[in-house]
Amino acid sequence: MANLHDLSFWQAKAASLSIESRAFINGVYVDAVDGGTFEKTSPIDQRLLAKVASCDQADANLAVKAARDSFNAGVWSERPPAVRKKILLKFAGLIREHGDELALLDTLDMGKPIGDSRTVDINGTARAIEWTAEAIDKIYDEVAPTASNELGLVTRQAVGVVAAIVPWNFPMIMAAWKFAPALAMGNSFILKPSEKSPLSAIRMAQLALEAGIPKGVFNVLPGFGHTVGKALARHMDVDTLVFTGSTGVAKQLMIYSGESNMKRVWTEAGGKSANVVFADAPNLDEAAEAAAGAICFNAGEVCTAGSRLLVEESIAEAFTAKVRQAMKKWTPGHPLDPTTKMGAIVDSSQMQRVLSYVDKGKLEGATLTQGGNLQAPVENGCFIEPAIFENVSNDMAIASEEIFGPVLSVIPFKTEEQALSIANDSIYGLAAGVWTSNLSRAHRFSSKLQAGSVWVNQYDGGDMTAPFGGFKQSGNGRDKSLHAFDKYSEIKATWIKL
Ligand code: NAD
């Protein structure tokens, strides 16, 4: 009999899945006000998954009103932190309980392997909520060091209505990094998932209600960026806008804010991260496996993807050969097969974009030594064999622009100074890796890297305890850890004459 380790189990589950595709406003599922929908197909085989509500200004108005009314009514914002914690923990529990269904929705929607959706995405989402919920009744405010005839209170309070616009690469985790601290702090929340992956967010809304989050406090508006995304970003009654996505859209959101009510805008944007391997790396085999994983995991659709591999010249040839070998293990497979490591690219337009960079790399004079071809583990699917370019210089488009796909650029360097200068020569500053056995170099180099996250002798480490975000055009503010609460609170100083 088929079980959850079999492709046939997941294919049968997918065939019988019932998919909710309406917006969630004020505690109920509703069609878009104008009845508009868009067709959501799967990148696995182009099957139609659902006709999803295509929200716009009128829907944004309704959701913002529901959020504002619930905030003002105090049904959530005025509950004790310990009560909000308990409800959020229940929400996380429901996400775990419905993990297989949510994981399947994401896999069908955006093509990632079911094995990753069930582990990385479900655990990452539940853990984000649990960690944040656990923190909220342990944070204290401050008393200022005043003269004895005055009392100075420094308190944090919820900002009010928070709207979040998120991408498709980790649909639930990117949302949870926003809604967990926003809700924990007492705000009311509107989530605009990507039009490329709206289904799990829509389903989570029902679970939030079931957990006890009152109606109006958690709303979901599926639709496009230039319609409902823009409507939220320009809305006069949204207090804070949080975003994860591309740098271009992040800049646009800052303009919308300036043109409307100067709402706070916090952005997690693009990346072109350098993974720097010195000849004295403690274990070159491990480093090569990690370098391959850094560009192939989630089909390279990761903001922190190690897309620039900087290798010390003396080991460049031998090390790159190891990376090529390691990348062969990431051949795309059926996303519903639990043994698949690399799934589909999110849709055909993203696939074309990735292929266009493969062409560009060749035209620029870099050497494509492996991959870059279309693959067809499933008929009509969007699959690409991971590509590795050698003889790359940092000014080429493949090394300076974010591709957001499995395309690796290998750039040799001679000295530590040169490696640092290449690593930092980017408009982005999201993350970086450095591999060396030299402790002094590890510290010296890490401290000079212009990146929000630095990994030494590993790639992509971290958990909810550490903040995540970027320098430069990779954004502002931080998700995760206690630092995340800064986005969802205003700080008030109250002076009391005694
Ligand atoms: P995107 O910027 O195209 O879209 C992100 C979201 O913005 C989507 O929901 C989209 O509908 C919305 N949007 C688009 N135009 C808009 C507009 N004019 N007004 C309002 N909303 C608008 O990004 P994407 O393709 O979904 O995701 C890939 C990008 O996300 C990459 O650049 C990647 O680096 C970035 N990303 C960053 C992080 C991080 O934490 N720094 C994490 C994941 C992804």
XYZ file of C-alpha atoms and ligand atoms in Angstrom:
542
model
C 0.000 0.000 0.000
C 1.262 3.474 -0.857
C 2.517 5.526 2.065
C 3.938 9.005 2.455
C 7.330 7.843 1.192
C 5.822 7.114 -2.238
C 5.168 9.334 -5.224
C 1.814 7.585 -5.784
C 0.656 8.496 -2.266
C 1.187 12.198 -2.917
C -0.252 12.030 -6.424
C -3.424 10.491 -5.012
C -3.543 13.067 -2.229
C -3.087 15.866 -4.768
C -5.884 14.481 -6.937
C -8.347 14.489 -4.031
C -7.276 17.797 -2.489
C -10.002 20.377 -2.026
C -8.547 23.848 -2.482
C -9.936 27.059 -0.957
C -9.158 29.968 -3.243
C -11.120 32.939 -1.914
C -9.901 35.901 0.089
C -10.232 35.825 3.883
C -11.638 39.067 5.284
C -13.092 39.662 8.741
C -13.137 35.974 9.585
C -14.848 34.630 6.468
C -13.878 33.471 3.006
C -15.216 35.837 0.352
C -14.958 36.342 -3.389
C -13.254 39.475 -4.656
C -15.721 42.382 -4.631
C -15.685 42.585 -8.426
C -15.820 38.781 -8.737
C -12.425 38.719 -10.444
C -10.270 35.589 -10.380
C -6.972 34.462 -11.844
C -6.001 30.969 -12.911
C -3.361 29.365 -10.735
C -1.570 26.543 -12.504
C 1.107 24.219 -11.176
C 4.680 24.467 -12.507
C 4.918 20.675 -12.106
C 2.713 19.942 -15.126
C 0.684 23.119 -15.822
C -2.480 21.603 -14.328
C -5.072 24.155 -13.225
C -5.109 24.214 -9.427
C -7.730 26.859 -8.747
C -9.332 30.078 -9.899
C -8.120 32.353 -7.148
C -9.825 35.565 -5.995
C -8.075 38.480 -7.632
C -8.316 41.216 -5.023
C -7.990 44.925 -5.693
C -8.636 48.291 -4.057
C -12.198 47.502 -2.857
C -11.032 44.299 -1.165
C -8.068 46.106 0.370
C -10.486 48.709 1.769
C -12.625 45.998 3.367
C -9.641 44.184 4.856
C -8.078 47.369 6.203
C -11.406 48.356 7.786
C -11.788 44.908 9.367
C -8.225 45.110 10.667
C -8.693 48.658 11.997
C -12.027 47.845 13.655
C -10.645 44.731 15.332
C -7.600 46.653 16.494
C -9.675 49.483 17.943
C -12.103 47.065 19.578
C -9.187 45.579 21.519
C -10.340 41.999 20.872
C -6.728 41.063 20.223
C -4.641 44.164 20.815
C -5.788 44.433 24.430
C -5.575 40.760 25.354
C -2.729 40.022 27.791
C 0.466 38.852 26.066
C 0.137 35.475 27.795
C -3.272 34.983 26.171
C -1.975 35.931 22.720
C 0.890 33.513 23.309
C -1.456 30.650 24.069
C -3.561 31.270 20.967
C -0.512 31.621 18.720
C 0.888 28.351 20.081
C -2.418 26.707 19.203
C -2.153 28.199 15.700
C 1.343 26.708 15.328
C 0.008 23.372 16.547
C -2.748 23.438 13.915
C -0.175 24.184 11.221
C 1.783 21.114 12.300
C -1.416 19.046 12.459
C -2.361 20.115 8.919
C 1.261 20.018 7.791
C 0.831 17.482 5.005
C -2.034 19.405 3.433
C -0.235 22.761 3.658
C 2.996 21.235 2.349
C 1.157 19.737 -0.589
C -0.454 23.087 -1.410
C 2.970 24.753 -1.580
C 4.502 21.952 -3.629
C 1.679 22.047 -6.167
C 1.627 25.833 -6.186
C 5.318 26.612 -6.646
C 7.047 23.297 -7.367
C 9.327 22.705 -4.404
C 9.952 19.066 -3.388
C 7.327 17.653 -1.039
C 10.122 16.450 1.262
C 11.258 20.057 1.748
C 7.725 21.440 2.098
C 6.942 18.927 4.847
C 10.139 19.512 6.788
C 11.750 22.874 6.038
C 8.574 24.862 5.386
C 6.178 23.361 7.921
C 8.753 23.233 10.715
C 10.106 26.669 9.815
C 6.637 28.186 9.887
C 5.465 26.542 13.104
C 8.788 27.225 14.791
C 8.650 30.916 13.836
C 5.250 31.225 15.491
C 6.202 29.154 18.540
C 9.467 30.983 19.226
C 7.848 34.394 18.850
C 4.794 33.474 20.916
C 7.023 32.150 23.683
C 8.936 35.429 23.727
C 6.029 37.849 23.930
C 5.239 37.448 27.641
C 8.909 37.726 28.592
C 9.708 41.135 27.154
C 9.762 44.039 29.598
C 9.573 47.755 28.965
C 11.962 50.307 30.486
C 12.003 52.894 33.233
C 14.217 55.875 32.453
C 16.926 56.965 34.930
C 15.112 60.158 36.020
C 15.344 62.487 38.988
C 13.324 61.254 41.968
C 10.399 63.620 41.342
C 9.692 62.187 37.897
C 8.941 58.822 36.392
C 9.991 58.175 32.799
C 8.368 55.178 31.118
C 9.649 53.838 27.818
C 7.010 51.498 26.472
C 6.397 49.597 23.278
C 2.955 49.549 21.789
C 1.462 47.875 18.750
C 1.443 50.066 15.626
C -2.120 49.116 14.599
C -2.743 47.794 11.099
C 0.142 45.914 9.495
C 0.082 44.815 5.848
C 2.586 42.256 4.572
C 3.504 41.571 0.949
C 5.483 38.365 0.526
C 7.143 36.293 -2.222
C 6.658 32.729 -3.405
C 9.894 30.942 -2.594
C 8.986 30.000 0.989
C 5.335 31.062 0.995
C 4.517 30.147 4.595
C 7.843 30.901 6.279
C 8.178 34.358 4.725
C 4.628 35.115 5.896
C 5.195 33.701 9.401
C 8.348 35.752 9.915
C 6.013 38.759 9.546
C 2.682 37.715 11.075
C 4.137 35.966 14.136
C 5.784 39.066 15.656
C 3.058 41.379 14.319
C 0.280 39.370 15.957
C 2.282 38.628 19.109
C 2.682 42.386 19.590
C -1.106 42.862 19.276
C -1.426 44.276 15.773
C -4.100 43.376 13.244
C -2.690 41.927 10.048
C -3.338 41.709 6.314
C -1.323 39.223 4.284
C -0.867 39.622 0.521
C 0.713 36.376 -0.672
C 2.450 36.174 -4.027
C 0.144 35.553 -6.982
C 2.501 32.637 -7.711
C 1.840 30.866 -4.379
C -1.371 32.048 -2.677
C -2.890 28.724 -1.601
C -1.188 27.927 1.710
C -1.752 31.466 3.011
C -5.449 31.213 2.215
C -5.655 27.889 4.079
C -3.685 29.176 7.073
C -6.248 31.946 7.605
C -8.897 29.395 8.573
C -6.463 27.759 11.000
C -5.731 31.128 12.582
C -9.447 31.625 13.229
C -9.787 28.086 14.543
C -6.902 28.726 16.935
C -8.804 31.659 18.423
C -7.388 34.677 16.591
C -10.492 36.908 16.430
C -12.129 37.840 13.139
C -10.618 40.864 11.458
C -7.208 40.328 13.076
C -5.775 38.062 10.376
C -6.856 38.685 6.782
C -5.542 37.288 3.504
C -5.867 39.063 0.151
C -4.682 37.046 -2.848
C -3.999 38.971 -6.027
C -1.363 40.786 -7.999
C 1.266 43.245 -6.891
C 0.184 46.065 -9.184
C -3.452 45.756 -7.996
C -4.013 44.709 -4.394
C -0.340 44.994 -3.415
C -0.253 48.581 -4.582
C -3.643 49.294 -2.958
C -2.300 48.187 0.424
C 1.000 50.003 -0.015
C -0.797 53.265 -0.847
C -3.599 52.837 1.698
C -4.020 55.761 4.070
C -5.005 53.540 6.991
C -2.202 50.969 6.908
C 0.306 51.913 9.604
C 3.159 49.589 8.708
C 4.031 47.763 5.512
C 6.408 44.820 5.686
C 7.782 43.227 2.575
C 9.907 40.377 1.340
C 10.676 40.298 -2.359
C 12.823 41.911 -5.002
C 14.803 45.091 -4.543
C 12.955 46.798 -7.419
C 9.558 46.322 -5.792
C 10.968 47.275 -2.366
C 12.025 50.647 -3.798
C 8.580 51.126 -5.327
C 6.921 50.476 -1.968
C 8.987 53.223 -0.372
C 7.702 55.594 -3.056
C 4.086 54.499 -2.408
C 4.587 55.187 1.266
C 5.919 58.676 0.566
C 3.019 59.361 -1.778
C 0.434 58.240 0.803
C 0.590 58.315 4.597
C 4.319 57.770 5.205
C 3.552 54.351 6.631
C 6.614 52.579 7.977
C 8.141 50.371 5.285
C 10.404 47.459 6.194
C 11.907 45.459 3.378
C 13.727 42.163 2.998
C 14.945 42.295 -0.575
C 17.297 40.629 -3.040
C 20.751 39.130 -2.731
C 23.821 38.009 -4.674
C 25.713 36.334 -1.903
C 29.392 35.447 -2.039
C 30.570 32.092 -0.716
C 34.329 32.458 -0.251
C 36.517 29.343 -0.095
C 40.148 29.692 0.969
C 42.702 26.960 0.265
C 42.964 26.313 4.011
C 39.263 25.436 4.392
C 39.015 22.659 6.988
C 37.297 20.184 4.668
C 37.106 20.881 0.954
C 34.715 18.010 0.278
C 32.267 19.405 2.790
C 32.750 22.900 1.399
C 32.011 21.640 -2.131
C 28.807 19.872 -1.024
C 27.738 23.042 0.780
C 28.546 25.225 -2.249
C 26.347 22.997 -4.422
C 23.531 23.049 -1.855
C 23.845 26.818 -1.547
C 22.813 27.276 -5.187
C 20.611 24.198 -5.743
C 18.453 24.058 -2.623
C 14.913 25.260 -3.452
C 16.066 25.337 -7.102
C 18.245 28.330 -6.308
C 15.130 30.357 -5.514
C 16.558 31.536 -2.222
C 17.392 35.138 -1.374
C 20.586 33.984 0.373
C 21.624 31.574 -2.407
C 25.409 31.354 -2.625
C 25.315 32.391 -6.264
C 28.884 33.723 -6.383
C 31.469 31.097 -5.451
C 34.809 32.789 -4.827
C 37.648 30.248 -4.793
C 41.323 30.790 -3.993
C 43.227 30.354 -7.230
C 45.584 27.617 -5.966
C 42.657 25.210 -5.425
C 40.232 26.613 -7.999
C 40.473 23.824 -10.541
C 40.335 20.897 -8.119
C 37.672 22.483 -5.937
C 35.418 23.421 -8.839
C 35.594 19.836 -10.068
C 34.298 18.725 -6.664
C 31.456 21.274 -6.869
C 30.478 20.029 -10.325
C 30.303 16.491 -8.933
C 28.237 17.637 -5.974
C 25.816 19.536 -8.247
C 25.114 16.355 -10.207
C 23.245 15.086 -7.150
C 20.745 17.926 -7.606
C 19.151 16.715 -10.827
C 15.526 17.878 -10.910
C 12.898 15.271 -10.114
C 9.146 15.019 -9.628
C 8.279 17.418 -6.791
C 5.716 14.963 -5.404
C 8.349 12.229 -5.097
C 9.616 12.340 -1.484
C 13.138 11.416 -2.637
C 13.427 14.471 -4.932
C 16.056 17.017 -3.868
C 15.359 19.659 -6.495
C 11.891 20.391 -7.837
C 10.412 22.722 -10.442
C 11.100 26.385 -11.106
C 8.103 28.429 -9.916
C 6.628 29.122 -13.372
C 7.502 29.354 -17.024
C 8.305 33.083 -16.912
C 10.856 32.518 -14.133
C 12.228 29.540 -16.066
C 12.672 31.724 -19.152
C 14.393 34.338 -17.017
C 16.853 31.764 -15.680
C 17.522 30.420 -19.191
C 18.072 33.946 -20.467
C 20.862 34.355 -17.892
C 22.422 31.082 -19.063
C 22.509 32.576 -22.581
C 23.819 35.883 -21.247
C 26.648 34.134 -19.374
C 27.771 32.420 -22.570
C 27.602 35.685 -24.524
C 29.598 37.491 -21.846
C 32.432 34.971 -22.281
C 32.007 32.837 -19.163
C 32.376 29.061 -19.635
C 29.317 26.936 -18.951
C 30.924 23.713 -17.743
C 27.805 21.859 -16.678
C 23.993 22.061 -16.784
C 21.772 24.937 -17.844
C 19.464 22.747 -19.926
C 15.765 22.163 -19.697
C 14.863 18.865 -18.088
C 11.607 16.976 -18.205
C 11.067 14.703 -15.219
C 7.376 15.556 -15.693
C 5.817 16.460 -19.022
C 5.113 20.214 -19.450
C 6.897 21.015 -16.179
C 9.327 23.869 -15.487
C 12.627 22.153 -14.705
C 16.236 23.212 -15.226
C 19.437 21.270 -14.666
C 21.628 23.346 -12.298
C 24.247 25.340 -14.204
C 27.830 26.169 -13.296
C 29.758 28.931 -15.032
C 33.536 29.180 -14.705
C 35.920 31.945 -15.797
C 33.428 34.486 -14.497
C 34.357 38.040 -13.638
C 32.365 39.912 -11.035
C 31.158 42.600 -13.434
C 29.318 40.131 -15.689
C 25.517 40.152 -15.453
C 25.498 36.548 -14.193
C 27.678 37.643 -11.250
C 26.102 40.988 -10.448
C 22.355 40.488 -11.039
C 20.074 38.296 -8.973
C 18.977 35.359 -11.151
C 16.942 33.519 -8.520
C 17.564 30.109 -10.035
C 20.190 27.338 -9.997
C 22.996 29.186 -11.786
C 26.396 29.341 -10.078
C 29.211 31.721 -11.019
C 32.733 30.660 -10.024
C 35.170 33.539 -9.566
C 38.821 32.851 -8.687
C 40.830 35.154 -6.387
C 44.499 35.456 -5.409
C 44.555 37.253 -2.049
C 42.329 37.823 0.956
C 42.065 41.538 0.090
C 40.961 40.728 -3.433
C 38.386 38.199 -2.147
C 36.941 40.800 0.209
C 36.789 43.442 -2.458
C 34.971 41.103 -4.889
C 32.594 39.830 -2.180
C 31.602 43.380 -1.215
C 31.402 44.643 -4.791
C 27.633 44.232 -5.049
C 24.565 46.410 -4.602
C 23.327 43.658 -2.284
C 24.423 42.722 1.226
C 22.234 39.894 2.418
C 24.559 37.019 3.282
C 28.019 35.532 2.751
C 30.003 32.412 3.536
C 33.682 32.043 4.358
C 35.645 28.798 4.578
C 39.020 28.821 6.346
C 40.862 27.074 9.195
C 42.572 30.316 10.140
C 40.682 31.692 13.144
C 42.065 35.205 12.804
C 41.157 35.320 9.137
C 37.664 33.989 9.869
C 37.011 36.850 12.300
C 38.812 39.525 10.283
C 37.072 38.586 7.053
C 33.602 38.130 8.586
C 33.718 41.512 10.258
C 34.540 43.238 6.962
C 31.910 41.454 4.872
C 29.011 43.791 4.122
C 26.267 41.268 4.806
C 23.490 40.790 7.333
C 24.331 37.095 7.832
C 27.803 35.547 7.657
C 28.449 31.818 7.843
C 31.859 30.434 8.707
C 32.698 26.904 7.543
C 29.030 26.283 6.744
C 26.365 27.845 4.556
C 22.857 28.967 5.526
C 22.982 28.243 9.251
C 20.837 29.960 11.870
C 17.459 29.696 13.521
C 14.824 31.888 15.133
C 17.314 33.075 17.755
C 19.301 35.144 15.248
C 18.106 38.189 13.295
C 17.858 38.004 9.520
C 18.040 40.853 7.021
C 20.288 42.778 4.736
C 22.817 45.564 4.351
C 22.678 47.935 1.360
C 19.957 47.223 -1.232
C 19.056 43.931 0.420
C 16.688 45.870 2.649
C 16.243 47.326 6.104
C 15.216 46.029 9.515
C 15.394 42.446 10.656
C 13.078 39.440 10.715
C 13.398 36.746 13.413
C 14.761 37.065 16.966
C 13.638 39.793 19.383
C 14.861 42.406 16.880
C 11.821 41.583 14.729
C 9.529 43.287 17.247
C 11.034 46.649 16.257
C 9.012 46.529 13.044
C 5.725 45.944 14.789
C 5.883 48.427 17.637
C 6.133 52.134 18.255
C 8.207 53.261 21.213
C 6.557 55.768 23.515
C 8.179 57.923 26.205
C 5.810 58.936 29.016
C 6.980 61.446 31.665
C 5.049 61.546 34.899
C 5.576 64.300 37.468
C 5.469 62.789 40.910
P 8.656 40.293 -6.260
O 9.323 41.508 -5.715
O 8.389 40.209 -7.693
O 7.242 40.093 -5.560
C 7.126 40.040 -4.151
C 5.724 40.446 -3.771
O 5.528 41.805 -4.138
C 4.627 39.641 -4.462
O 3.591 39.362 -3.549
C 4.149 40.603 -5.546
O 2.811 40.407 -5.920
C 4.321 41.942 -4.850
N 4.430 43.105 -5.745
C 4.990 43.147 -6.976
N 4.879 44.398 -7.479
C 4.234 45.149 -6.562
C 3.811 46.507 -6.493
N 4.043 47.351 -7.485
N 3.183 46.936 -5.385
C 2.970 46.099 -4.346
N 3.316 44.798 -4.354
C 3.967 44.323 -5.432
O 9.526 39.070 -5.727
P 9.280 37.526 -5.989
O 9.600 37.220 -7.399
O 7.962 37.125 -5.449
O 10.386 36.882 -5.024
C 11.726 36.833 -5.363
C 12.473 37.966 -4.705
O 12.268 37.931 -3.308
C 13.958 37.878 -4.904
O 14.464 39.134 -5.225
C 14.465 37.415 -3.550
O 15.793 37.740 -3.260
C 13.516 38.092 -2.645
N 13.500 37.448 -1.332
C 14.131 38.087 -0.300
C 14.178 37.500 0.944
C 14.832 38.190 2.111
O 14.536 37.826 3.234
N 15.697 39.161 1.905
C 13.573 36.254 1.144
C 12.950 35.632 0.067
C 12.912 36.255 -1.176
